[in-house]
């Protein structure tokens, strides 16, 4: 539109000036070949990919609809290239299927998204059922757990879905997945997300979807490993060689004393998931041990484990972490409560750019870390050269509440040369190091520098520090600095007001 207006203004200027020179020949977009139009349309679609609701926006009037309504040629290009342009018919509670749309358009793939609706009336139930009447064209389905209570929806899902790529089931309460779902035939399924479901009800579905690339399971029970290994989640995961992302949350234990048996595992029984790059787990230690006993993932980019109970040792977790490739040289501790028991401890590799984030191994436990931290990370902690301590906003923290655990943690960091400390922890760390009662070289013996970071994580500009506060911090560190000076291992203190996190802490 801007080019058209500019050309019009230029033409008027020439006419007003009395010039009768013919305008130069112009080229319109109509002469562009279809392959060039496809490149342009593809770039237009990619502009939407980073949107949180990409599927909704692109398959609406703001997406490919806009291109298809320009002219007949564009409409033909868009509709004949549905695979390349990811063209879909999106059916929701606000956009139910209509016969005129289905008959006048080519047989485009269908996305059924009822994840934000609540089916209450018979009319709404009929709409949801009608959207699922095309199993040969459905490539994506997202529904709420309450929708499965409808007999019509259950019957609609009780058939094969040959091109289904994504299935999401959201439920705010315990939900049973129908055992006859898809009739065990969804060969193209690559992304599966099930929330608040029981494991027995999804076991059959997992056994028939071995080509998954992304799996998110929110299980309502901790009894996922039973006496029959063939019925365990471990067995299903071992049969998914293409899995790249795994997110597993295991809810409450059936009783406070419930434990999960960990079957003896030989090295030959460990199945490597060579394509797994992201793994998040939340649940009991015994549950993770049962899974780690039979899995290996050497090429993980991000591993986050949140354990909610106590265990003195976890040998399979240690072996699982030890198999991850990469030189982890930095440790980051996000302190979220009054002691180290709720700290999120991360190990990171080098990072050269924002587009290449560091590999990360993170563990958060609900019990004391004094013994566990060493057995979990093993020799990884001894290679760390940087340590970053920070406290998120609105968290309460005191080192003195668990000094023994903190000493045990610091004693394992034999090669840390730089200690970076968030502003809220200046005095607490200084008092801990100065009053630990340990020999000067027992804690952080290789330490060369303590960097005091003035900027918090959130604000873009570091708040000023008063001379009185600066003097208090230096005075509190003085005993530790003097002790290290006496044994011939001096440590310098520096101030950093840059709000950007240093590499590799992006």
Coordinates of C-alpha atoms in Angstrom, one line a residue:
X1 CA 0.0 0.0 0.0
X2 CA 2.9 2.4 0.7
X3 CA 4.4 1.7 -2.7
X4 CA 1.1 2.4 -4.4
X5 CA 0.6 5.7 -2.6
X6 CA 4.2 6.8 -3.3
X7 CA 3.8 6.0 -7.0
X8 CA 0.5 8.0 -7.1
X9 CA 2.1 11.0 -5.5
X10 CA 5.0 10.8 -8.0
X11 CA 2.6 10.7 -10.9
X12 CA 0.7 13.7 -9.6
X13 CA 3.9 15.6 -9.2
X14 CA 5.0 14.9 -12.7
X15 CA 1.6 16.0 -14.1
X16 CA 1.5 19.1 -12.0
X17 CA 5.0 20.0 -13.3
X18 CA 3.8 19.7 -16.9
X19 CA 6.1 16.7 -17.6
X20 CA 4.6 14.4 -20.2
X21 CA 7.4 11.8 -20.0
X22 CA 6.0 8.3 -19.9
X23 CA 6.3 6.5 -16.6
X24 CA 8.8 3.6 -16.5
X25 CA 7.4 0.1 -16.9
X26 CA 6.4 -1.5 -13.6
X27 CA 6.3 -5.1 -12.4
X28 CA 3.3 -6.2 -10.3
X29 CA 3.3 -9.0 -7.8
X30 CA 0.8 -10.9 -10.1
X31 CA 3.7 -12.0 -12.4
X32 CA 5.6 -13.7 -9.6
X33 CA 5.8 -17.5 -10.1
X34 CA 4.1 -19.8 -7.5
X35 CA 7.4 -21.0 -6.0
X36 CA 8.3 -17.4 -5.2
X37 CA 4.9 -16.7 -3.7
X38 CA 5.3 -19.8 -1.5
X39 CA 8.6 -18.5 -0.2
X40 CA 6.9 -15.2 0.7
X41 CA 4.0 -16.9 2.3
X42 CA 6.3 -19.2 4.2
X43 CA 8.2 -16.2 5.6
X44 CA 4.8 -14.6 6.6
X45 CA 3.8 -17.8 8.5
X46 CA 7.1 -17.9 10.3
X47 CA 6.4 -14.5 11.8
X48 CA 3.6 -16.1 13.8
X49 CA 5.6 -19.2 15.1
X50 CA 6.9 -17.5 18.2
X51 CA 3.4 -16.4 19.2
X52 CA 2.0 -18.3 22.3
X53 CA -1.2 -19.1 20.4
X54 CA 0.4 -19.8 17.0
X55 CA -2.0 -22.5 16.0
X56 CA -5.0 -20.2 16.7
X57 CA -3.6 -17.1 15.1
X58 CA -2.2 -18.7 11.9
X59 CA -5.4 -20.7 11.2
X60 CA -7.7 -17.7 11.5
X61 CA -8.5 -14.4 9.7
X62 CA -5.2 -13.0 10.8
X63 CA -3.2 -15.9 9.3
X64 CA -3.6 -17.8 6.1
X65 CA -7.2 -16.6 5.7
X66 CA -5.8 -13.2 4.9
X67 CA -3.6 -14.5 2.1
X68 CA -6.4 -16.7 0.6
X69 CA -8.8 -13.7 0.3
X70 CA -6.4 -11.5 -1.8
X71 CA -7.2 -13.1 -5.1
X72 CA -7.9 -16.4 -6.8
X73 CA -4.3 -17.1 -7.6
X74 CA -3.2 -16.6 -4.1
X75 CA -6.1 -18.7 -2.8
X76 CA -5.1 -21.6 -5.1
X77 CA -1.4 -21.4 -4.0
X78 CA -2.4 -21.4 -0.3
X79 CA -4.9 -24.2 -0.5
X80 CA -2.8 -26.4 -2.8
X81 CA 0.3 -26.1 -0.4
X82 CA -1.4 -26.9 2.9
X83 CA 1.4 -29.2 4.0
X84 CA 4.2 -26.7 3.3
X85 CA 2.3 -23.7 4.8
X86 CA 0.8 -25.7 7.7
X87 CA -2.7 -24.7 6.6
X88 CA -5.3 -26.2 9.0
X89 CA -9.0 -25.9 9.7
X90 CA -9.3 -25.0 13.3
X91 CA -12.5 -26.0 15.2
X92 CA -13.1 -24.7 18.7
X93 CA -16.1 -24.1 20.9
X94 CA -16.3 -20.6 19.3
X95 CA -15.7 -21.9 15.8
X96 CA -17.7 -25.1 15.3
X97 CA -17.5 -27.1 12.1
X98 CA -19.8 -26.1 9.3
X99 CA -20.9 -28.1 6.3
X100 CA -20.3 -25.2 3.9
X101 CA -16.6 -25.0 5.0
X102 CA -16.0 -28.7 4.7
X103 CA -17.6 -29.1 1.3
X104 CA -16.2 -26.1 -0.5
X105 CA -12.6 -26.4 0.6
X106 CA -10.1 -29.1 -0.2
X107 CA -9.7 -31.8 2.4
X108 CA -7.4 -29.8 4.7
X109 CA -6.1 -31.2 7.9
X110 CA -8.2 -30.4 11.0
X111 CA -7.2 -29.2 14.4
X112 CA -9.8 -29.7 17.2
X113 CA -9.1 -27.5 20.2
X114 CA -11.6 -27.7 23.1
X115 CA -9.0 -27.1 25.8
X116 CA -10.5 -23.8 26.9
X117 CA -14.2 -24.7 26.8
X118 CA -16.6 -26.2 29.3
X119 CA -19.2 -28.4 27.8
X120 CA -22.5 -28.0 29.6
X121 CA -25.4 -28.0 27.2
X122 CA -26.4 -30.7 24.7
X123 CA -25.7 -28.3 21.9
X124 CA -22.1 -27.9 23.1
X125 CA -21.7 -31.6 23.4
X126 CA -22.9 -32.1 19.8
X127 CA -20.5 -29.5 18.5
X128 CA -17.5 -31.2 20.2
X129 CA -18.6 -34.5 18.8
X130 CA -19.1 -33.1 15.3
X131 CA -15.6 -31.7 15.3
X132 CA -14.2 -35.2 15.8
X133 CA -16.2 -36.9 13.0
X134 CA -13.3 -36.7 10.6
X135 CA -10.6 -39.0 12.0
X136 CA -8.8 -39.3 8.7
X137 CA -8.2 -35.6 8.7
X138 CA -7.6 -34.7 12.3
X139 CA -4.0 -33.9 12.9
X140 CA -4.3 -32.2 16.4
X141 CA -6.7 -32.7 19.3
X142 CA -6.8 -30.8 22.6
X143 CA -9.7 -31.3 25.0
X144 CA -10.5 -31.0 28.7
X145 CA -10.9 -34.1 30.9
X146 CA -14.5 -33.2 31.6
X147 CA -15.2 -33.6 27.9
X148 CA -14.4 -37.3 28.1
X149 CA -17.4 -37.8 30.3
X150 CA -19.5 -37.3 27.2
X151 CA -20.5 -40.6 25.6
X152 CA -20.4 -38.9 22.2
X153 CA -16.8 -37.8 22.6
X154 CA -15.7 -41.2 23.8
X155 CA -17.3 -42.8 20.8
X156 CA -15.7 -40.2 18.5
X157 CA -12.3 -41.1 19.8
X158 CA -12.9 -44.8 19.6
X159 CA -11.6 -45.1 16.1
X160 CA -8.2 -44.9 14.3
X161 CA -6.6 -41.5 13.7
X162 CA -4.0 -42.2 11.0
X163 CA -2.6 -38.6 10.7
X164 CA -3.0 -37.4 14.3
X165 CA 0.3 -35.7 15.3
X166 CA -0.7 -34.1 18.6
X167 CA -3.0 -35.0 21.5
X168 CA -3.5 -33.0 24.6
X169 CA -5.8 -33.9 27.5
X170 CA -6.1 -31.2 30.3
X171 CA -7.9 -32.2 33.5
X172 CA -8.2 -30.4 36.9
X173 CA -9.0 -33.7 38.6
X174 CA -8.1 -37.3 38.4
X175 CA -9.0 -38.6 34.9
X176 CA -9.2 -42.0 33.4
X177 CA -8.2 -42.2 29.7
X178 CA -10.4 -44.6 27.8
X179 CA -8.5 -47.8 27.1
X180 CA -10.1 -48.0 23.6
X181 CA -8.9 -44.5 22.6
X182 CA -7.8 -44.4 18.9
X183 CA -8.4 -48.1 18.9
X184 CA -4.7 -48.4 19.5
X185 CA -3.9 -46.9 16.1
X186 CA -2.4 -43.4 15.9
X187 CA 0.8 -44.1 14.0
X188 CA 1.6 -40.4 13.3
X189 CA 1.3 -39.3 16.9
X190 CA 4.4 -37.3 17.9
X191 CA 3.3 -35.0 20.8
X192 CA 1.4 -36.4 23.7
X193 CA 0.4 -34.3 26.8
X194 CA -1.8 -35.9 29.5
X195 CA -2.5 -34.0 32.7
X196 CA -3.7 -35.5 36.0
X197 CA -4.3 -39.0 34.6
X198 CA -3.8 -42.4 36.1
X199 CA -1.0 -44.6 34.8
X200 CA -3.0 -47.8 34.3
X201 CA -5.4 -45.9 32.0
X202 CA -2.6 -44.6 29.7
X203 CA -0.4 -47.6 29.7
X204 CA -2.1 -49.1 26.6
X205 CA -1.9 -45.8 24.8
X206 CA 1.8 -45.4 25.5
X207 CA 2.5 -49.0 24.2
X208 CA 1.0 -48.0 20.8
X209 CA 2.7 -44.6 20.4
X210 CA 6.4 -45.5 20.2
X211 CA 7.2 -42.8 17.7
X212 CA 6.7 -39.9 20.2
X213 CA 9.0 -36.9 20.0
X214 CA 7.5 -35.0 22.9
X215 CA 5.8 -36.6 26.0
X216 CA 4.4 -34.7 29.0
X217 CA 2.8 -36.8 31.7
X218 CA 1.2 -35.6 34.9
X219 CA 0.4 -38.8 36.8
X220 CA -2.0 -38.9 39.7
X221 CA -0.3 -41.8 41.4
X222 CA 3.2 -42.8 42.3
X223 CA 2.7 -46.5 41.6
X224 CA 4.1 -46.4 38.1
X225 CA 6.4 -49.4 38.5
X226 CA 4.7 -52.6 39.5
X227 CA 5.8 -56.2 39.8
X228 CA 5.5 -56.7 36.1
X229 CA 8.2 -54.7 34.3
X230 CA 6.3 -54.9 31.0
X231 CA 3.6 -52.7 32.6
X232 CA 5.9 -50.0 33.9
X233 CA 6.5 -46.6 32.4
X234 CA 10.2 -47.5 32.1
X235 CA 9.4 -50.2 29.6
X236 CA 7.3 -47.7 27.5
X237 CA 10.1 -45.1 27.6
X238 CA 12.7 -47.7 26.5
X239 CA 10.6 -48.3 23.4
X240 CA 10.6 -44.6 22.3
X241 CA 13.9 -44.1 20.4
X242 CA 12.8 -40.8 18.8
X243 CA 11.9 -39.0 22.1
X244 CA 13.4 -35.5 22.4
X245 CA 11.5 -33.9 25.2
X246 CA 10.2 -35.7 28.3
X247 CA 8.3 -34.0 31.1
X248 CA 7.1 -36.2 34.0
X249 CA 5.3 -35.1 37.1
X250 CA 4.2 -37.8 39.6
X251 CA 1.7 -36.6 42.1
X252 CA 1.0 -37.8 45.7
X253 CA 2.1 -41.1 47.1
X254 CA -0.6 -43.5 47.9
X255 CA 0.5 -43.5 51.6
X256 CA 3.4 -41.9 53.5
X257 CA 5.3 -45.3 53.6
X258 CA 4.7 -46.2 50.0
X259 CA 7.9 -47.2 48.2
X260 CA 8.5 -48.3 44.7
X261 CA 10.7 -51.4 44.1
X262 CA 13.8 -50.7 42.0
X263 CA 14.5 -53.8 40.0
X264 CA 18.2 -54.8 39.8
X265 CA 19.5 -53.6 36.5
X266 CA 22.5 -54.8 34.5
X267 CA 24.5 -52.5 32.4
X268 CA 23.2 -54.3 29.3
X269 CA 19.6 -53.6 30.3
X270 CA 20.1 -49.8 30.2
X271 CA 18.5 -48.4 27.1
X272 CA 20.0 -45.1 25.7
X273 CA 17.7 -42.4 24.5
X274 CA 20.1 -40.8 22.1
X275 CA 17.8 -38.1 20.9
X276 CA 16.5 -37.0 24.3
X277 CA 17.6 -33.3 24.9
X278 CA 15.2 -32.1 27.6
X279 CA 14.1 -34.0 30.6
X280 CA 12.1 -32.6 33.6
X281 CA 11.0 -34.7 36.5
X282 CA 9.0 -34.0 39.6
X283 CA 8.2 -36.7 42.2
X284 CA 9.7 -39.1 44.7
X285 CA 13.3 -40.2 44.7
X286 CA 12.3 -43.9 44.5
X287 CA 10.2 -43.1 41.4
X288 CA 13.1 -41.4 39.6
X289 CA 15.5 -44.2 40.7
X290 CA 13.2 -46.8 39.1
X291 CA 13.3 -44.8 35.8
X292 CA 17.0 -44.0 35.9
X293 CA 17.8 -47.6 36.5
X294 CA 17.0 -48.5 32.9
X295 CA 17.7 -45.2 31.0
X296 CA 20.6 -43.3 29.7
X297 CA 20.6 -39.9 28.0
X298 CA 24.1 -38.7 27.1
X299 CA 23.1 -35.8 24.9
X300 CA 20.8 -34.0 27.3
X301 CA 20.8 -30.2 27.0
X302 CA 18.6 -29.5 30.0
X303 CA 17.9 -31.9 33.0
X304 CA 15.8 -30.6 35.9
X305 CA 14.9 -32.9 38.7
X306 CA 12.7 -32.0 41.7
X307 CA 12.6 -34.6 44.4
X308 CA 10.0 -34.3 47.2
X309 CA 11.3 -36.8 49.8
X310 CA 14.4 -38.0 51.6
X311 CA 16.8 -40.7 50.4
X312 CA 20.4 -41.2 51.8
X313 CA 21.7 -42.4 48.4
X314 CA 20.5 -42.6 44.8
X315 CA 23.0 -44.6 42.8
X316 CA 21.0 -44.6 39.5
X317 CA 20.6 -40.9 39.6
X318 CA 24.4 -40.5 40.0
X319 CA 25.0 -42.8 37.1
X320 CA 22.4 -41.0 35.0
X321 CA 24.0 -37.6 35.6
X322 CA 27.5 -39.1 35.0
X323 CA 26.5 -40.3 31.6
X324 CA 25.6 -36.8 30.4
X325 CA 28.3 -35.4 28.1
X326 CA 29.8 -32.0 28.5
X327 CA 32.3 -30.2 30.7
X328 CA 30.3 -28.6 33.5
X329 CA 32.4 -25.8 34.9
X330 CA 29.9 -23.5 36.7
X331 CA 27.5 -24.0 39.6
X332 CA 24.4 -21.9 40.2
X333 CA 22.4 -22.0 43.4
X334 CA 19.0 -20.4 43.5
X335 CA 18.1 -20.2 47.2
X336 CA 14.3 -20.2 47.7
X337 CA 13.9 -20.8 51.4
X338 CA 15.5 -20.8 54.8
X339 CA 18.1 -23.5 54.2
X340 CA 19.8 -25.4 51.5
X341 CA 17.1 -28.1 51.5
X342 CA 15.0 -26.1 49.0
X343 CA 17.8 -24.7 46.9
X344 CA 17.8 -25.3 43.2
X345 CA 21.4 -26.3 42.4
X346 CA 22.4 -26.2 38.7
X347 CA 25.6 -27.1 36.9
X348 CA 26.2 -25.5 33.6
X349 CA 28.6 -25.8 30.6
X350 CA 30.1 -23.0 28.6
X351 CA 27.9 -20.8 26.5
X352 CA 29.1 -18.7 23.6
X353 CA 25.9 -16.9 22.7
X354 CA 22.2 -16.5 23.6
X355 CA 21.3 -18.8 20.7
X356 CA 23.5 -21.5 22.2
X357 CA 22.5 -21.8 25.8
X358 CA 24.6 -23.8 28.2
X359 CA 23.8 -27.4 29.1
X360 CA 22.2 -27.5 32.5
X361 CA 21.7 -30.2 35.2
X362 CA 19.5 -29.0 38.0
X363 CA 18.4 -30.8 41.1
X364 CA 16.0 -29.6 43.9
X365 CA 15.3 -31.7 46.9
X366 CA 12.9 -31.4 49.8
X367 CA 15.3 -32.7 52.5
X368 CA 18.8 -32.0 53.8
X369 CA 21.6 -31.9 51.1
X370 CA 24.7 -32.5 53.3
X371 CA 25.1 -36.1 52.1
X372 CA 22.9 -36.1 49.0
X373 CA 24.6 -33.4 47.0
X374 CA 27.9 -35.2 46.7
X375 CA 26.4 -38.5 45.7
X376 CA 24.0 -36.9 43.2
X377 CA 26.6 -34.8 41.2
X378 CA 29.5 -37.1 42.0
X379 CA 32.8 -35.8 40.5
X380 CA 31.0 -33.1 38.6
X381 CA 31.3 -30.6 41.4
X382 CA 35.0 -30.9 41.6
X383 CA 35.4 -29.6 38.0
X384 CA 33.4 -26.4 38.7
X385 CA 35.4 -23.2 38.4
X386 CA 32.6 -20.7 39.1
X387 CA 29.9 -20.5 41.7
X388 CA 26.9 -18.2 41.6
X389 CA 24.7 -17.7 44.6
X390 CA 21.5 -15.7 44.3
X391 CA 18.2 -15.4 46.1
X392 CA 14.9 -14.8 44.2
X393 CA 12.7 -12.1 45.3
X394 CA 10.4 -12.7 48.3
X395 CA 12.3 -15.7 49.6
X396 CA 13.7 -15.9 53.1
X397 CA 17.2 -17.3 53.7
X398 CA 19.6 -17.7 56.6
X399 CA 22.9 -19.6 56.2
X400 CA 23.0 -20.3 60.0
X401 CA 19.8 -22.5 59.8
X402 CA 21.8 -25.3 58.2
X403 CA 25.5 -24.5 58.4
X404 CA 26.6 -28.2 58.4
X405 CA 24.9 -28.9 55.1
X406 CA 26.4 -25.8 53.5
X407 CA 29.9 -26.7 54.7
X408 CA 29.5 -30.1 53.2
X409 CA 28.4 -28.5 49.9
X410 CA 31.3 -25.9 49.8
X411 CA 33.9 -28.5 50.7
X412 CA 33.2 -30.3 47.4
X413 CA 33.9 -27.3 45.3
X414 CA 37.7 -27.7 45.3
X415 CA 38.4 -25.8 42.0
X416 CA 36.0 -22.8 42.2
X417 CA 38.0 -19.7 41.4
X418 CA 35.2 -17.1 41.2
X419 CA 32.4 -16.8 43.7
X420 CA 29.6 -14.5 42.4
X421 CA 27.1 -13.4 45.1
X422 CA 23.7 -11.7 44.6
X423 CA 23.2 -8.4 46.5
X424 CA 20.7 -9.8 49.0
X425 CA 23.3 -12.4 50.1
X426 CA 26.3 -10.2 50.7
X427 CA 26.3 -10.1 54.5
X428 CA 25.0 -13.7 54.8
X429 CA 27.7 -15.2 52.7
X430 CA 30.4 -13.0 54.4
X431 CA 29.3 -14.1 57.9
X432 CA 29.2 -17.8 56.8
X433 CA 32.7 -17.7 55.3
X434 CA 34.2 -15.6 58.2
X435 CA 32.6 -17.6 61.0
X436 CA 32.6 -21.1 59.6
X437 CA 35.2 -22.2 62.2
X438 CA 37.0 -24.2 59.5
X439 CA 40.7 -24.0 58.4
X440 CA 41.1 -21.2 55.8
X441 CA 41.7 -23.6 52.9
X442 CA 39.0 -26.1 53.6
X443 CA 36.2 -24.1 52.0
X444 CA 36.8 -23.1 48.4
X445 CA 40.6 -23.6 48.5
X446 CA 41.1 -22.4 44.9
X447 CA 39.1 -19.2 45.3
X448 CA 40.7 -16.1 43.8
X449 CA 37.9 -13.6 43.5
X450 CA 34.5 -12.8 45.2
X451 CA 32.3 -10.8 42.8
X452 CA 29.6 -8.8 44.6
X453 CA 26.8 -8.2 42.1
X454 CA 24.9 -5.0 42.8
X455 CA 22.1 -5.6 40.2
X456 CA 19.2 -7.8 41.0
X457 CA 17.9 -10.2 38.4
X458 CA 14.7 -8.2 37.6
X459 CA 15.6 -4.5 37.3
X460 CA 17.5 -3.2 34.4
X461 CA 19.5 -0.6 36.4
X462 CA 21.5 -1.4 39.5
X463 CA 20.3 0.4 42.6
X464 CA 23.0 2.5 44.2
X465 CA 24.8 1.2 47.2
X466 CA 25.6 3.6 50.0
X467 CA 29.1 4.1 51.4
X468 CA 27.9 2.8 54.8
X469 CA 26.6 -0.4 53.3
X470 CA 29.7 -0.9 51.2
X471 CA 31.9 -0.5 54.3
X472 CA 29.8 -2.9 56.3
X473 CA 30.1 -5.6 53.6
X474 CA 33.8 -5.2 53.3
X475 CA 34.2 -5.3 57.0
X476 CA 32.2 -8.5 57.3
X477 CA 34.4 -10.2 54.7
X478 CA 37.6 -8.9 56.2
X479 CA 38.1 -11.9 58.6
X480 CA 37.9 -14.4 55.7
X481 CA 40.1 -12.2 53.4
X482 CA 42.7 -11.9 56.2
X483 CA 42.8 -15.6 56.9
X484 CA 43.4 -16.4 53.3
X485 CA 46.1 -13.8 53.0
X486 CA 47.9 -15.3 56.0
X487 CA 48.1 -18.8 54.3
X488 CA 49.4 -17.4 51.0
X489 CA 46.1 -17.6 49.1
X490 CA 44.8 -14.1 48.7
X491 CA 41.2 -13.4 47.6
X492 CA 40.2 -10.1 46.0
X493 CA 36.7 -8.5 46.2
X494 CA 35.2 -6.8 43.1
X495 CA 31.9 -5.0 42.6
X496 CA 29.8 -5.5 39.5
X497 CA 26.8 -3.3 38.6
X498 CA 26.0 -4.9 35.2
X499 CA 22.4 -6.3 35.3
X500 CA 23.2 -8.9 32.6
X501 CA 24.2 -12.3 33.9
X502 CA 27.7 -13.3 32.9
X503 CA 28.3 -16.3 30.7
X504 CA 27.3 -19.1 31.2
X505 CA 24.3 -18.0 33.4
X506 CA 21.9 -16.9 30.6

